[in-house]
Amino acid sequence: MQLNYRMRLPEAKKYVADKLHVSAFDLSDSTVMRNLREELDIGLIEAVPGMAKGLAAKARIADLLDIRIDAVEKLKAKLP
Amino acid sequence: MANEDFYTEAMAAIRACDREKATDVATRALAAGVAPDDMLKLGFIPGIAKMGDLFERGEVFLPELVLAADAMTGAADVCNAALPEGAGQKKATVVIGTVQGDVHDIGKTIVVAFLRANGYDVHDLGRDIAADKFISKAEEVGAEVIGMSALLTTTMREQIRVLEALNEAGLRDKYKVIVGGGASTQQWADKIGADAYAEDANDGVRKINQLTGN
Amino acid sequence: MSKIWTRMGDGQAVEMTSDELRKDMMEASEDAADKGKVPILEDNEIDKLMEIFSAPWRVIGVEPGHEVPLTKDETACTLVSSQLSSGAHLPISREAAVEVFERVFAFDTMELGWIDYSFKPAKPMVSLDQVSIERLLATTVIPILYGAMPNMGLYYTPDGPYTNPADLLGMMKVEEAREEEMKAAELCMEDMIFVCKRMDEIGADGIDFDTTASAGDADFLATLKTVEELKKTTNLGIEVGMSGEFILGMHGEVEYKGKRLAGMFPQDQLKVVEEAGADIFGPVVNTKTNKSAAWNVARAVTFVKEVCKQATIPIHANVGMGVGGTPMFETPPVDALSRASVAMVEIAKVDGL
């Protein structure tokens, strides 16, 4: 949100928190976020079989946050 | 014209980075009976000190600093020539360079300008200078001080080589060695056995003044 | 009076009284205010700094909820390079190093760059770096930037085609020096645009222009003009990080949009970086090694606080070896580093580090 949308920190945290239906405070709570990331399937630190990884997770994040991620767009362009 | 007016004019000439004006005011002041050492101490030296301060504040820049140093040298030559033999303001001879393997020399260039402005006879070897070149030049010009710059954590170790080479040649005690550059610290200077560390250009002048008793 | 264990700017441990610490902080803030023409820290901010420096713990952290993201400059060099980049030279690929930063060190963004970390040597290697970035975009979740330094010095002798302005200045050839600087800036800009556009082609999330203005005001101009061009023609997010607290006037008269670049302190640098269109600004405040960590942190925070106040884009202050109040030591002591980081977040109100 900062790098591509120039949002200052409070605005960026609020945007992401609203989209994820959590509080901005929760974004730094590793317990909340670990569970949420698993539930939303948007990528985990640990290697869990079957869960979205890399670009797959990024595509899901782009949808969830309603943002454009160039690498995801490039992938879509490659698909038949 | 009062002495104070000459001092003010001297400061203005340095601030204007104008060698011609600086030598002209020095010549006129001496002809009017102003003591040459007063002209230096009360006119030109405060002028160059002010330039150093303005440089550190980002209000004058490197080209002006270099030209001001040149104006200072011109004025000092006029004043020193009028002093009795041996009473001149000429300070020690300094050999300076960026160590071998390192081509960063902006900081060193600033130090050279500050030293020249403060009356030192500086021999700038440039960048990427091998240990033996520091020593041969110092021997050739009869230097009292060797200054070494190194920006990088890797190249600062080359400063040790110069000290080792001085030791091997039996010349370590003949020279005062000062180190500086981005990653250097007093701790580093102490560790490698240098005589001084310079935090920045002003500090370099201050430390060399101390090392050479000026 | 009991003493507080702290550091000097070169990393050496030192004990100081509360009064000495406070005096150092006030003196440093006044120094920054005087040089940068910014307000001094307020009493409550000095009190907060005292709290940070008096904390009895080795490592401290921000208040819960105040966490900020990190952008990592100097690529994955910390793992794969040698002492050149304070690196550990692990026998792993750059790509593996980036993944370690993401999944083991929990970094929020990472960047990849050529091992020399300058645009000029990266140019002939760009296809290699393109596929490395492509691979990382497929395997990581965090934003992946391409990072490099403008390092305009590489365009001067002995490395490049133009006469070194430091040599010309030594011969009093000021105008010739300035001409060489402007020619070098043009070439540097061409190389940066070339490399960055290749990164845009393969979908990199952004570019980190690191250590900008290291060769002076013309170097900074080349960066600003490059950023302007990239924002017009690419989707790249752009971070501009500085090399020092004020723009060295090697040229002295270079202007960007009517503003002289030489002598700019962080809050003025911010304005031109914003005008060029960058998305994140990384201010630098240099550490004085002969002053205490408290002095250095107070000074850095005084500068950066004003930058954050005036900014319309996120501010990621540089905090690390020799910058941002951190000691100039290859492995900066974590006690000093964590205090500098906390001060940047809690007092300067940075958007990231």
Coordinates of C-alpha atoms in Angstrom, one line a residue, chain A residues 1-13 24-29 37 42-48 52-58 61 68-74 78, chain C residues 64-69 102-103 136-143 145 200-203 205-206 235-239 274 277-280 308 311-316 349-351:
Chain A
M1 CA 0.0 0.0 0.0
Q2 CA 2.9 2.3 0.7
L3 CA 5.0 1.4 -2.3
N4 CA 2.4 1.4 -5.0
Y5 CA -0.4 3.6 -3.5
R6 CA 1.8 6.1 -1.5
M7 CA -0.3 5.6 1.6
R8 CA 1.2 6.8 4.9
L9 CA 1.3 4.2 7.6
P10 CA -2.0 4.8 9.5
E11 CA -3.9 5.0 6.2
A12 CA -2.2 1.8 4.9
K13 CA -2.9 -0.1 8.1
A24 CA -5.1 -2.3 12.7
F25 CA -3.7 -3.5 16.0
D26 CA -4.4 -7.1 14.9
L27 CA -2.1 -6.7 11.9
S28 CA 0.9 -6.9 14.2
D29 CA -0.5 -9.8 16.3
R37 CA -3.6 -16.1 6.7
I42 CA -2.9 -16.0 1.4
G43 CA 0.5 -17.5 2.3
L44 CA 2.2 -18.7 5.4
I45 CA 5.8 -18.4 6.7
E46 CA 5.9 -22.2 7.2
A47 CA 5.7 -24.6 4.4
V48 CA 2.3 -26.2 4.7
A52 CA -1.2 -21.1 -1.5
K53 CA 2.5 -20.1 -2.0
G54 CA 4.3 -17.4 -3.9
L55 CA 2.4 -16.0 -6.8
A56 CA -0.8 -18.0 -6.0
A57 CA -0.9 -16.3 -2.6
K58 CA -0.1 -12.9 -4.2
I61 CA -4.0 -10.9 -1.8
R68 CA -3.2 -4.4 -8.8
I69 CA 0.0 -6.5 -8.5
D70 CA 1.9 -6.5 -11.7
A71 CA 3.4 -10.0 -11.4
V72 CA -0.2 -11.3 -11.0
E73 CA -1.3 -9.4 -14.1
K74 CA 1.7 -10.9 -16.0
K78 CA 0.3 -15.9 -19.9
Chain C
P64 CA 2.2 -2.8 20.5
G65 CA 0.3 -1.5 17.6
H66 CA 3.1 0.9 16.6
E67 CA 4.9 -1.6 14.4
V68 CA 6.2 -0.4 11.1
P69 CA 7.2 -2.2 7.9
E102 CA 11.1 -13.3 3.9
R103 CA 10.4 -16.6 5.6
L136 CA 11.3 -14.4 -6.8
L137 CA 8.0 -12.9 -7.9
A138 CA 6.8 -16.4 -8.4
T139 CA 8.1 -17.8 -5.1
T140 CA 7.6 -15.0 -2.6
V141 CA 4.6 -13.2 -1.2
I142 CA 6.3 -9.9 -0.1
P143 CA 6.9 -7.0 -2.5
L145 CA 12.1 -4.5 -5.6
D200 CA 9.1 -3.2 -15.2
E201 CA 8.8 -5.5 -18.2
I202 CA 8.9 -8.6 -16.0
G203 CA 6.6 -7.2 -13.3
D205 CA 7.0 -4.4 -7.7
G206 CA 9.4 -1.5 -7.5
N235 CA 4.0 0.7 -13.1
L236 CA 7.0 0.6 -10.8
G237 CA 6.7 1.7 -7.2
I238 CA 9.8 3.7 -6.3
E239 CA 11.8 4.3 -3.1
E274 CA 8.0 14.0 -4.0
G277 CA 7.0 11.2 -8.2
A278 CA 8.7 8.7 -5.9
D279 CA 6.5 6.7 -3.6
I280 CA 8.8 6.3 -0.5
C308 CA 7.7 13.0 8.5
A311 CA 5.7 14.4 3.9
T312 CA 2.8 13.4 1.7
I313 CA 4.5 10.0 0.9
P314 CA 5.7 7.3 3.3
I315 CA 9.0 7.9 5.0
H316 CA 11.4 4.9 5.7
K349 CA 6.7 8.9 13.5
V350 CA 8.3 7.2 10.5
D351 CA 6.1 5.0 8.2

